[in-house]
Amino acid sequence: HVGALVGALQSFFGSFASLGFLSYNSILLALYIYFWQYPHFYGILYPNRIDYENAGFKFISSDSTKDHIAKKQMIIALIGMLITVLLMYKEDIISKPELLFFIIAFVYKVPAIGKFLSNPIKYGKIIRIRSYIPFLIVLFSYIKSSLK
């Protein structure tokens, strides 16, 4: 949770530094990045589970009985990302075509999260790879709206 917060704060502070004030749009971008980091992080963590264990790092992936917690966190994060993007659409950060592309890319990764418990190593990697396109849509939409 702390790592996701730290990752999201970078965009928040960068936006504050460039604008000179806190904007609702910046908060929405930081919120999206916060939620996005859960499937992204687990997508890195689970395929490299053995390497982390051999290095002595203790993560949620070290205990297979806790895999369901990672799946629940990813589902909550997906819901958070979707709500955040809908708020971005409402604020005219994301246009209708961008929202449509986001939803298509977003839905494309949902089945992998459903299958995550059956094979967290395989589906963790798929989740990570499939999380980049929706992220880039949000990021470029935010940049485009900031240039208006």
PDB file of N, CA, C and O in Angstrom, residues 71 74-75 109-124 126-127 130:
ATOM      1  N   LYS A  71      -5.389 -11.363  -5.234  1.00  0.00           N
ATOM      2  CA  LYS A  71      -6.486 -11.323  -6.215  1.00  0.00           C
ATOM      3  C   LYS A  71      -7.558 -10.331  -5.766  1.00  0.00           C
ATOM      4  O   LYS A  71      -8.045  -9.525  -6.570  1.00  0.00           O
ATOM      5  N   MET A  74      -6.373  -6.860  -6.353  1.00  0.00           N
ATOM      6  CA  MET A  74      -6.412  -6.501  -7.773  1.00  0.00           C
ATOM      7  C   MET A  74      -7.839  -6.193  -8.222  1.00  0.00           C
ATOM      8  O   MET A  74      -8.062  -5.274  -9.013  1.00  0.00           O
ATOM      9  N   ILE A  75      -8.810  -6.928  -7.721  1.00  0.00           N
ATOM     10  CA  ILE A  75     -10.207  -6.668  -8.087  1.00  0.00           C
ATOM     11  C   ILE A  75     -10.641  -5.308  -7.552  1.00  0.00           C
ATOM     12  O   ILE A  75     -11.280  -4.521  -8.268  1.00  0.00           O
ATOM     13  N   LYS A 109      -7.983  -7.377 -19.889  1.00  0.00           N
ATOM     14  CA  LYS A 109      -7.142  -7.946 -18.836  1.00  0.00           C
ATOM     15  C   LYS A 109      -7.932  -8.601 -17.708  1.00  0.00           C
ATOM     16  O   LYS A 109      -7.372  -9.331 -16.906  1.00  0.00           O
ATOM     17  N   VAL A 110      -9.246  -8.383 -17.651  1.00  0.00           N
ATOM     18  CA  VAL A 110     -10.053  -8.921 -16.560  1.00  0.00           C
ATOM     19  C   VAL A 110     -10.021 -10.451 -16.486  1.00  0.00           C
ATOM     20  O   VAL A 110      -9.871 -10.998 -15.396  1.00  0.00           O
ATOM     21  N   PRO A 111     -10.139 -11.189 -17.600  1.00  0.00           N
ATOM     22  CA  PRO A 111     -10.093 -12.659 -17.484  1.00  0.00           C
ATOM     23  C   PRO A 111      -8.803 -13.180 -16.847  1.00  0.00           C
ATOM     24  O   PRO A 111      -8.832 -14.169 -16.118  1.00  0.00           O
ATOM     25  N   ALA A 112      -7.689 -12.516 -17.101  1.00  0.00           N
ATOM     26  CA  ALA A 112      -6.422 -12.966 -16.506  1.00  0.00           C
ATOM     27  C   ALA A 112      -6.461 -12.830 -14.992  1.00  0.00           C
ATOM     28  O   ALA A 112      -5.908 -13.676 -14.275  1.00  0.00           O
ATOM     29  N   ILE A 113      -7.118 -11.795 -14.497  1.00  0.00           N
ATOM     30  CA  ILE A 113      -7.226 -11.635 -13.040  1.00  0.00           C
ATOM     31  C   ILE A 113      -8.119 -12.733 -12.475  1.00  0.00           C
ATOM     32  O   ILE A 113      -7.847 -13.277 -11.410  1.00  0.00           O
ATOM     33  N   GLY A 114      -9.166 -13.100 -13.219  1.00  0.00           N
ATOM     34  CA  GLY A 114     -10.021 -14.207 -12.788  1.00  0.00           C
ATOM     35  C   GLY A 114      -9.280 -15.528 -12.702  1.00  0.00           C
ATOM     36  O   GLY A 114      -9.554 -16.359 -11.855  1.00  0.00           O
ATOM     37  N   LYS A 115      -8.286 -15.730 -13.578  1.00  0.00           N
ATOM     38  CA  LYS A 115      -7.522 -16.978 -13.622  1.00  0.00           C
ATOM     39  C   LYS A 115      -6.256 -16.923 -12.758  1.00  0.00           C
ATOM     40  O   LYS A 115      -5.524 -17.894 -12.682  1.00  0.00           O
ATOM     41  N   PHE A 116      -6.017 -15.798 -12.131  1.00  0.00           N
ATOM     42  CA  PHE A 116      -4.790 -15.572 -11.370  1.00  0.00           C
ATOM     43  C   PHE A 116      -4.531 -16.670 -10.336  1.00  0.00           C
ATOM     44  O   PHE A 116      -3.407 -17.137 -10.194  1.00  0.00           O
ATOM     45  N   LEU A 117      -5.547 -17.094  -9.606  1.00  0.00           N
ATOM     46  CA  LEU A 117      -5.346 -18.091  -8.549  1.00  0.00           C
ATOM     47  C   LEU A 117      -4.942 -19.450  -9.102  1.00  0.00           C
ATOM     48  O   LEU A 117      -4.225 -20.188  -8.440  1.00  0.00           O
ATOM     49  N   SER A 118      -5.381 -19.772 -10.318  1.00  0.00           N
ATOM     50  CA  SER A 118      -5.022 -21.081 -10.875  1.00  0.00           C
ATOM     51  C   SER A 118      -3.542 -21.155 -11.249  1.00  0.00           C
ATOM     52  O   SER A 118      -2.943 -22.221 -11.170  1.00  0.00           O
ATOM     53  N   ASN A 119      -2.964 -20.020 -11.644  1.00  0.00           N
ATOM     54  CA  ASN A 119      -1.544 -19.995 -12.011  1.00  0.00           C
ATOM     55  C   ASN A 119      -1.029 -18.557 -11.856  1.00  0.00           C
ATOM     56  O   ASN A 119      -0.949 -17.822 -12.836  1.00  0.00           O
ATOM     57  N   PRO A 120      -0.694 -18.136 -10.624  1.00  0.00           N
ATOM     58  CA  PRO A 120      -0.293 -16.746 -10.404  1.00  0.00           C
ATOM     59  C   PRO A 120       0.963 -16.323 -11.149  1.00  0.00           C
ATOM     60  O   PRO A 120       1.111 -15.157 -11.492  1.00  0.00           O
ATOM     61  N   ILE A 121       1.848 -17.259 -11.438  1.00  0.00           N
ATOM     62  CA  ILE A 121       3.069 -16.900 -12.166  1.00  0.00           C
ATOM     63  C   ILE A 121       2.735 -16.544 -13.615  1.00  0.00           C
ATOM     64  O   ILE A 121       3.120 -15.488 -14.119  1.00  0.00           O
ATOM     65  N   LYS A 122       1.990 -17.398 -14.293  1.00  0.00           N
ATOM     66  CA  LYS A 122       1.622 -17.160 -15.690  1.00  0.00           C
ATOM     67  C   LYS A 122       0.704 -15.945 -15.810  1.00  0.00           C
ATOM     68  O   LYS A 122       0.952 -15.048 -16.618  1.00  0.00           O
ATOM     69  N   TYR A 123      -0.362 -15.914 -15.026  1.00  0.00           N
ATOM     70  CA  TYR A 123      -1.355 -14.855 -15.186  1.00  0.00           C
ATOM     71  C   TYR A 123      -0.893 -13.534 -14.576  1.00  0.00           C
ATOM     72  O   TYR A 123      -1.360 -12.475 -14.977  1.00  0.00           O
ATOM     73  N   GLY A 124       0.034 -13.576 -13.628  1.00  0.00           N
ATOM     74  CA  GLY A 124       0.618 -12.338 -13.116  1.00  0.00           C
ATOM     75  C   GLY A 124       1.330 -11.582 -14.228  1.00  0.00           C
ATOM     76  O   GLY A 124       1.190 -10.368 -14.372  1.00  0.00           O
ATOM     77  N   ILE A 126       0.776 -11.877 -17.474  1.00  0.00           N
ATOM     78  CA  ILE A 126      -0.225 -11.413 -18.436  1.00  0.00           C
ATOM     79  C   ILE A 126      -0.910 -10.151 -17.919  1.00  0.00           C
ATOM     80  O   ILE A 126      -1.117  -9.194 -18.675  1.00  0.00           O
ATOM     81  N   ILE A 127      -1.250 -10.136 -16.643  1.00  0.00           N
ATOM     82  CA  ILE A 127      -1.889  -8.964 -16.041  1.00  0.00           C
ATOM     83  C   ILE A 127      -0.985  -7.742 -16.173  1.00  0.00           C
ATOM     84  O   ILE A 127      -1.434  -6.653 -16.531  1.00  0.00           O
ATOM     85  N   ARG A 130      -0.841  -6.558 -19.846  1.00  0.00           N
ATOM     86  CA  ARG A 130      -2.117  -5.983 -20.287  1.00  0.00           C
ATOM     87  C   ARG A 130      -2.497  -4.707 -19.535  1.00  0.00           C
ATOM     88  O   ARG A 130      -3.448  -4.042 -19.911  1.00  0.00           O
TER      89      ARG A 130
END
